[in-house]
CSV table of C-alpha atoms and ligand atoms in Angstrom, one decimal:
chain,number,residue,atom,x,y,z
Y,1,MET,CA,99.5,65.3,31.4
Y,2,GLU,CA,97.3,64.3,34.3
Y,3,ASN,CA,99.3,66.6,36.6
Y,4,LYS,CA,98.9,69.5,34.2
Y,5,ILE,CA,95.1,69.0,34.0
Y,6,LYS,CA,94.9,68.9,37.8
Y,7,GLU,CA,96.8,72.2,37.8
Y,8,ILE,CA,94.4,73.8,35.3
Y,9,THR,CA,91.1,72.5,36.7
Y,10,GLY,CA,92.0,72.4,40.4
Y,11,ALA,CA,90.8,68.8,40.7
Y,12,LYS,CA,92.7,66.6,43.1
Y,13,TYR,CA,92.9,63.6,40.7
Y,14,ALA,CA,93.0,63.2,36.9
Y,15,VAL,CA,93.0,59.9,35.0
Y,16,ALA,CA,94.0,60.0,31.3
Y,17,ILE,CA,91.7,57.8,29.1
Y,18,ALA,CA,91.7,56.9,25.4
Y,19,ASN,CA,88.9,59.4,24.5
Y,20,GLY,CA,86.2,61.5,26.1
Y,21,THR,CA,83.4,59.0,25.4
Y,22,ALA,CA,85.4,56.2,27.1
Y,23,ALA,CA,86.2,58.5,30.0
Y,24,LEU,CA,82.5,59.1,30.6
Y,25,HIS,CA,81.7,55.4,30.2
Y,26,ILE,CA,84.3,54.2,32.6
Y,27,LEU,CA,83.5,56.9,35.1
Y,28,LEU,CA,79.8,55.8,35.1
Y,29,LEU,CA,80.9,52.2,35.6
Y,30,ALA,CA,83.3,53.1,38.5
Y,31,ALA,CA,80.6,55.4,40.0
Y,32,GLY,CA,78.3,52.3,40.3
Y,33,ILE,CA,75.8,52.7,37.4
Y,34,LYS,CA,74.2,49.3,37.2
Y,35,PRO,CA,72.2,47.8,34.2
Y,36,GLY,CA,68.9,49.5,33.9
Y,37,ASP,CA,69.8,52.5,36.2
Y,38,GLU,CA,68.5,55.8,34.8
Y,39,VAL,CA,70.8,58.7,34.2
Y,40,ILE,CA,69.3,62.1,33.4
Y,41,THR,CA,71.0,64.3,30.8
Y,42,GLN,CA,70.1,67.0,28.3
Y,43,SER,CA,68.6,66.4,24.9
Y,44,LEU,CA,70.8,68.9,23.2
Y,45,SER,CA,74.2,67.3,23.4
Y,46,PHE,CA,76.7,65.4,21.3
Y,47,MET,CA,75.7,61.7,20.9
Y,48,ALA,CA,78.6,60.6,23.2
Y,49,THR,CA,76.8,61.8,26.3
Y,50,ALA,CA,73.9,59.4,25.8
Y,51,ALA,CA,76.1,56.7,24.2
Y,52,ALA,CA,78.3,56.5,27.3
Y,53,ILE,CA,75.2,56.0,29.5
Y,54,ALA,CA,74.1,53.2,27.1
Y,55,HIS,CA,77.6,51.7,27.1
Y,56,ALA,CA,77.4,51.5,30.9
Y,57,ASN,CA,74.0,49.7,30.4
Y,58,GLY,CA,72.2,52.6,31.9
Y,59,THR,CA,69.0,54.2,30.5
Y,60,PRO,CA,69.2,57.9,29.5
Y,61,VAL,CA,66.4,60.3,30.4
Y,62,PHE,CA,66.4,63.6,28.6
Y,63,VAL,CA,65.4,67.0,29.9
Y,64,ASP,CA,65.4,70.5,28.2
Y,65,VAL,CA,68.2,73.0,28.1
Y,66,ASP,CA,68.1,76.7,28.9
Y,67,ALA,CA,67.8,79.1,25.9
Y,68,ASP,CA,70.7,81.3,27.1
Y,69,THR,CA,73.3,78.8,28.4
Y,70,LEU,CA,72.4,76.1,25.9
Y,71,GLY,CA,73.1,73.6,28.8
Y,72,MET,CA,70.8,71.6,31.1
Y,73,SER,CA,67.8,73.6,32.4
Y,74,PRO,CA,67.5,73.3,36.2
Y,75,LYS,CA,63.8,74.2,35.8
Y,76,SER,CA,63.2,71.3,33.4
Y,77,LEU,CA,65.2,69.0,35.7
Y,78,GLU,CA,63.2,70.1,38.7
Y,79,HIS,CA,59.9,69.7,36.8
Y,80,PHE,CA,60.9,66.1,35.9
Y,81,LEU,CA,62.1,65.2,39.4
Y,82,SER,CA,59.1,66.7,41.2
Y,83,GLU,CA,56.7,64.8,38.9
Y,84,TYR,CA,58.5,61.4,38.7
Y,85,ALA,CA,61.1,61.0,41.4
Y,86,GLU,CA,60.8,59.8,45.0
Y,87,VAL,CA,63.6,59.2,47.4
Y,88,ILE,CA,63.2,56.1,49.6
Y,89,ASP,CA,65.9,55.2,52.0
Y,90,GLY,CA,68.4,57.4,50.2
Y,91,GLU,CA,67.6,55.9,46.8
Y,92,CYS,CA,65.9,57.9,44.1
Y,93,ARG,CA,63.3,56.0,42.1
Y,94,ASN,CA,61.4,56.9,39.0
Y,95,LYS,CA,57.7,56.3,39.9
Y,96,LYS,CA,56.7,55.9,36.3
Y,97,ALA,CA,59.5,53.6,35.1
Y,98,GLY,CA,60.0,51.8,38.4
Y,99,LYS,CA,63.8,52.2,38.0
Y,100,VAL,CA,66.5,53.7,40.1
Y,101,ILE,CA,67.7,57.2,39.0
Y,102,LYS,CA,71.4,57.3,39.8
Y,103,ALA,CA,72.9,60.4,38.3
Y,104,VAL,CA,72.5,63.6,36.4
Y,105,ILE,CA,74.9,64.6,33.6
Y,106,PRO,CA,74.7,68.3,32.5
Y,107,MET,CA,76.9,69.2,29.6
Y,108,HIS,CA,78.6,72.6,29.2
Y,109,THR,CA,77.6,73.2,25.6
Y,110,PHE,CA,80.2,74.7,23.2
Y,111,GLY,CA,82.3,75.6,26.3
Y,112,HIS,CA,79.6,77.7,28.1
Y,113,PRO,CA,78.8,76.7,31.7
Y,114,VAL,CA,75.3,75.5,32.7
Y,115,ARG,CA,73.5,76.8,35.8
Y,116,ILE,CA,75.5,74.3,37.8
Y,117,ASN,CA,74.7,75.4,41.3
Y,118,GLU,CA,71.0,75.0,40.8
Y,119,ILE,CA,71.6,71.5,39.3
Y,120,LYS,CA,73.9,70.6,42.2
Y,121,ASN,CA,71.2,71.6,44.7
Y,122,LEU,CA,68.6,69.4,43.0
Y,123,CYS,CA,71.1,66.5,42.9
Y,124,GLU,CA,71.6,66.8,46.6
Y,125,ALA,CA,67.8,67.1,47.3
Y,126,TYR,CA,67.1,63.9,45.3
Y,127,SER,CA,70.2,61.8,46.3
Y,128,LEU,CA,71.6,61.9,42.8
Y,129,MET,CA,75.3,61.8,41.7
Y,130,LEU,CA,76.3,64.9,39.7
Y,131,ILE,CA,78.7,64.1,36.9
Y,132,GLU,CA,79.6,66.8,34.4
Y,133,ASP,CA,80.2,66.3,30.8
Y,134,SER,CA,82.8,68.9,30.5
Y,135,ALA,CA,84.2,67.5,27.3
Y,136,GLU,CA,84.0,70.8,25.5
Y,137,SER,CA,84.9,73.2,28.4
Y,138,LEU,CA,88.5,72.8,29.3
Y,139,GLY,CA,89.5,76.3,30.6
Y,140,THR,CA,85.9,77.3,31.3
Y,141,THR,CA,85.2,78.5,34.9
Y,142,TYR,CA,81.9,79.4,36.6
Y,143,GLN,CA,82.2,81.7,39.7
Y,144,GLY,CA,85.9,81.1,39.5
Y,145,LYS,CA,85.6,77.3,39.7
Y,146,HIS,CA,86.6,75.1,36.8
Y,147,THR,CA,83.8,73.2,35.0
Y,148,GLY,CA,83.9,69.5,35.8
Y,149,THR,CA,84.7,70.1,39.5
Y,150,PHE,CA,81.3,70.9,40.9
Y,151,GLY,CA,80.0,67.3,41.5
Y,152,LEU,CA,81.4,63.8,41.9
Y,153,ALA,CA,83.5,64.0,38.7
Y,154,GLY,CA,83.8,65.5,35.2
Y,155,ILE,CA,85.4,64.5,31.9
Y,156,SER,CA,87.5,66.3,29.2
Y,157,SER,CA,87.9,65.4,25.6
Y,158,PHE,CA,91.1,65.9,23.6
Y,159,ASN,CA,89.5,64.9,20.3
Y,160,GLY,CA,90.9,66.5,17.1
Y,161,ASN,CA,88.5,69.4,17.2
Y,162,LYS,CA,88.9,70.4,20.8
Y,163,THR,CA,90.8,73.4,22.4
Y,164,VAL,CA,93.6,71.0,23.3
Y,165,THR,CA,94.0,67.8,21.3
Y,166,THR,CA,95.9,64.6,21.6
Y,167,GLY,CA,94.6,63.3,18.3
Y,168,GLY,CA,92.1,61.4,20.4
Y,169,GLY,CA,92.1,61.4,24.2
Y,170,GLY,CA,90.1,62.0,27.3
Y,171,MET,CA,90.4,62.6,31.0
Y,172,VAL,CA,88.4,62.0,34.2
Y,173,ILE,CA,88.8,64.6,36.9
Y,174,THR,CA,87.6,64.2,40.5
Y,175,ASP,CA,88.4,65.0,44.1
Y,176,ASP,CA,87.4,61.4,45.1
Y,177,GLU,CA,90.5,59.3,45.6
Y,178,SER,CA,88.8,55.9,45.6
Y,179,LEU,CA,86.9,56.8,42.4
Y,180,ALA,CA,90.1,57.9,40.7
Y,181,SER,CA,91.9,54.8,41.6
Y,182,LYS,CA,89.0,52.6,40.5
Y,183,ILE,CA,89.0,54.3,37.1
Y,184,LYS,CA,92.7,53.9,36.8
Y,185,TYR,CA,92.4,50.2,37.7
Y,186,LEU,CA,89.4,49.5,35.4
Y,187,SER,CA,91.0,51.4,32.5
Y,188,THR,CA,94.3,49.6,32.8
Y,189,THR,CA,93.1,46.0,32.6
Y,190,ALA,CA,91.9,45.6,36.2
Y,191,LYS,CA,95.2,44.1,37.1
Y,192,ARG,CA,96.0,43.8,40.8
Y,193,PRO,CA,99.4,45.4,41.5
Y,194,HIS,CA,102.2,42.7,41.6
Y,195,LYS,CA,105.8,42.6,40.5
Y,196,TRP,CA,105.2,39.8,37.9
Y,197,GLU,CA,101.8,38.2,38.3
Y,198,PHE,CA,99.0,38.9,35.9
Y,199,TYR,CA,95.9,38.7,38.1
Y,200,HIS,CA,92.8,40.5,37.0
Y,201,ASP,CA,90.0,40.3,39.5
Y,202,GLU,CA,87.3,42.1,37.3
Y,203,VAL,CA,86.6,42.4,33.6
Y,204,GLY,CA,89.1,45.1,32.8
Y,205,TYR,CA,89.4,47.6,29.9
Y,206,ASN,CA,92.3,48.7,27.9
Y,207,LEU,CA,91.4,52.4,27.8
Y,208,ARG,CA,94.5,54.2,29.0
Y,209,MET,CA,95.6,57.2,26.9
Y,210,PRO,CA,98.8,56.2,25.1
Y,211,SER,CA,101.9,58.1,26.2
Y,212,ILE,CA,102.6,59.3,22.7
Y,213,ASN,CA,99.2,61.1,22.7
Y,214,ALA,CA,99.8,62.5,26.1
Y,215,ALA,CA,103.1,64.0,25.0
Y,216,ILE,CA,101.3,65.8,22.1
Y,217,GLY,CA,98.7,67.1,24.6
Y,218,LEU,CA,101.4,68.3,27.1
Y,219,ALA,CA,103.1,70.3,24.4
Y,220,GLN,CA,99.9,72.1,23.7
Y,221,LEU,CA,99.1,72.7,27.4
Y,222,GLU,CA,102.3,74.7,27.6
Y,223,TYR,CA,100.6,77.5,25.7
Y,224,PHE,CA,97.1,76.8,26.9
Y,225,ALA,CA,96.6,80.3,28.5
Y,226,LYS,CA,97.5,81.9,25.1
Y,227,THR,CA,95.1,79.5,23.3
Y,228,LEU,CA,92.3,80.6,25.6
Y,229,GLU,CA,93.1,84.3,25.1
Y,230,ASN,CA,93.1,83.8,21.4
Y,231,LYS,CA,89.8,82.1,21.3
Y,232,ARG,CA,88.2,84.7,23.6
Y,233,GLU,CA,89.5,87.4,21.3
Y,234,THR,CA,87.9,85.7,18.3
Y,235,ALA,CA,84.6,85.5,20.2
Y,236,HIS,CA,84.9,89.2,21.0
Y,237,LEU,CA,85.4,90.1,17.3
Y,238,TYR,CA,82.5,87.9,16.3
Y,239,GLN,CA,80.3,89.5,19.0
Y,240,GLN,CA,81.0,93.0,17.7
Y,241,PHE,CA,80.3,92.0,14.1
Y,242,PHE,CA,77.1,90.1,14.8
Y,243,ASP,CA,75.8,92.9,17.1
Y,244,SER,CA,76.2,95.3,14.2
Y,245,MET,CA,74.3,92.8,12.0
Y,246,HIS,CA,71.5,92.3,14.6
Y,247,ILE,CA,72.2,88.6,14.7
Y,248,ARG,CA,72.3,86.9,18.1
Y,249,PHE,CA,75.8,85.7,19.0
Y,250,ILE,CA,76.0,83.2,21.9
Y,251,THR,CA,78.0,84.7,24.8
Y,252,GLU,CA,79.2,83.4,28.1
Y,253,PRO,CA,76.7,83.6,30.9
Y,254,ASP,CA,77.2,86.0,33.9
Y,255,ASN,CA,79.8,85.0,36.4
Y,256,ALA,CA,81.5,82.7,33.8
Y,257,ARG,CA,84.7,82.7,31.9
Y,258,SER,CA,84.1,80.6,28.8
Y,259,ASN,CA,86.7,78.9,26.6
Y,260,TYR,CA,84.4,79.7,23.6
Y,261,TRP,CA,85.2,76.3,22.1
Y,262,LEU,CA,82.7,76.7,19.3
Y,263,ASN,CA,81.2,80.0,18.5
Y,264,ALA,CA,77.6,80.0,17.6
Y,265,ILE,CA,74.9,82.3,16.2
Y,266,LEU,CA,71.1,82.1,16.1
Y,267,PHE,CA,69.0,82.7,13.0
Y,268,ASP,CA,65.3,83.7,13.0
Y,269,ASP,CA,64.2,80.3,11.8
Y,270,ARG,CA,65.3,77.0,10.2
Y,271,LYS,CA,64.9,78.3,6.7
Y,272,GLN,CA,67.3,81.2,7.3
Y,273,ARG,CA,69.7,78.8,9.1
Y,274,ASP,CA,69.6,76.3,6.2
Y,275,ALA,CA,70.2,79.1,3.6
Y,276,PHE,CA,73.3,80.2,5.6
Y,277,LEU,CA,74.6,76.6,6.0
Y,278,GLU,CA,74.2,76.0,2.3
Y,279,TYR,CA,75.8,79.3,1.3
Y,280,SER,CA,78.8,79.1,3.7
Y,281,ASN,CA,79.6,75.5,3.0
Y,282,ASP,CA,79.3,76.0,-0.8
Y,283,ASN,CA,81.8,78.9,-0.5
Y,284,GLY,CA,84.5,77.1,1.4
Y,285,VAL,CA,83.6,78.1,5.0
Y,286,GLN,CA,82.8,75.2,7.2
Y,287,THR,CA,79.7,75.8,9.3
Y,288,ARG,CA,77.5,73.3,11.1
Y,289,PRO,CA,74.1,73.1,12.8
Y,290,ALA,CA,73.5,72.0,16.4
Y,291,TRP,CA,73.2,68.2,16.9
Y,292,THR,CA,69.9,66.4,16.2
Y,293,LEU,CA,68.1,66.2,19.6
Y,294,LEU,CA,69.1,63.0,21.3
Y,295,HIS,CA,65.6,61.9,22.3
Y,296,THR,CA,64.6,61.9,18.6
Y,297,LEU,CA,67.4,59.5,17.5
Y,298,PRO,CA,66.6,55.9,16.9
Y,299,PRO,CA,68.6,54.4,19.8
Y,300,TYR,CA,66.9,56.8,22.3
Y,301,ARG,CA,63.4,57.3,21.0
Y,302,HIS,CA,62.0,54.9,23.6
Y,303,CYS,CA,63.6,56.9,26.5
Y,304,GLN,CA,61.6,59.1,28.8
Y,305,HIS,CA,62.0,62.8,28.1
Y,306,THR,CA,60.4,66.1,29.2
Y,307,GLU,CA,59.1,68.7,26.8
Y,308,THR,CA,62.0,70.3,25.0
Y,309,PRO,CA,60.9,73.7,23.7
Y,310,ASN,CA,64.2,75.4,24.2
Y,311,ALA,CA,66.3,72.6,22.7
Y,312,GLU,CA,63.9,72.6,19.7
Y,313,TYR,CA,64.2,76.3,19.3
Y,314,ILE,CA,68.0,76.2,19.3
Y,315,ALA,CA,68.2,73.1,17.1
Y,316,ASP,CA,66.2,74.9,14.5
Y,317,ARG,CA,68.2,78.1,14.5
Y,318,LEU,CA,71.8,77.6,15.7
Y,319,VAL,CA,74.9,77.5,13.5
Y,320,ASN,CA,78.5,77.0,14.7
Y,321,ILE,CA,80.9,79.2,12.9
Y,322,PRO,CA,84.7,78.7,12.4
Y,323,SER,CA,86.4,78.8,15.8
Y,324,SER,CA,90.0,77.6,15.3
Y,325,VAL,CA,92.9,79.3,17.0
Y,326,ARG,CA,94.0,82.2,14.8
Y,327,VAL,CA,97.7,82.2,13.9
D,401,PLP,C1,79.7,66.9,24.9
D,401,PLP,C2,80.7,65.8,24.5
D,401,PLP,N1,80.7,64.7,25.2
D,401,PLP,C3,81.6,63.8,24.9
D,401,PLP,C4,82.4,63.9,23.9
D,401,PLP,C5,83.3,62.7,23.6
D,401,PLP,O1,84.6,62.9,23.5
D,401,PLP,P1,85.5,62.1,22.4
D,401,PLP,O2,85.2,62.6,21.1
D,401,PLP,O3,86.9,62.4,22.9
D,401,PLP,O4,85.2,60.6,22.6
D,401,PLP,C6,82.4,65.0,23.1
D,401,PLP,C7,83.3,65.3,22.0
D,401,PLP,O5,83.9,64.8,21.2
D,401,PLP,C8,81.5,66.0,23.4
D,401,PLP,O6,81.4,67.1,22.6
């Protein structure tokens, strides 16, 4: 399964992990996130993005998203960094919090790529690691390059609701050989290779993806290209329909080829959104709102965040509509 993911993404290394959250957690540990280090991510994301930072004993900082891509806004990130960050001897520090800022984690929301080049440039200017939460975007490319391969590393999720599922599963992808072997080592009990000796020279984790799950994933990856085609066709049909209804349907950005993991529409306001959620769910059609913004949730309320007008706009109006593969 690792080889197949390398083939699809173009990454040099892939390490299979028990789930996407654990993949992000162990990646952050292996990348050198130390207790108290700050990691910048977007407020509109699934809770796992922030939870993985917290599991690694890091502190999340939240910035806004772009209204069109639904992913991290380079403008909001730049605004935060220019106001609070200073680079001294190659280390980025938050002048307000007095902490080290180590990494930036943009998330490719619902499978649509963020403005990754602008984010990458900012990471380089401020000596920050770029780690992509590409949990939702297997098969999505931006300017012909697969999401998750623009920075130090990316992750995939093979949770039950994903485009490819192993029941539960995840993967780290990277071009960095030493990072990949550190992740493999940490996720498989931190055992030094030996024919019979059990010698663990760090606190290890048992986070390897079980082979049985990988076998299920591999079978699905055989027809992955067809799955993507099918999902893109569904998106196209939705787009035609919602255009005729004058309802905004979220489409892939320019220069992108999205997997359309979850299709989404935007209502005029929260009242309309709620009426639609109520009606569709009462009538046997499962629909769901966007996630509650992370910086407003109890575990993260104390965390630094920028203004989030776009995330708030989207959270008030967005609904995900059925997106399974049509048979
Ligand atoms: C953005 C994002 N990050 C991380 C995860 C975590 O993946 P998993 O559910 O496999 O732990 C998910 C999805 O489930 C996700 O949507």
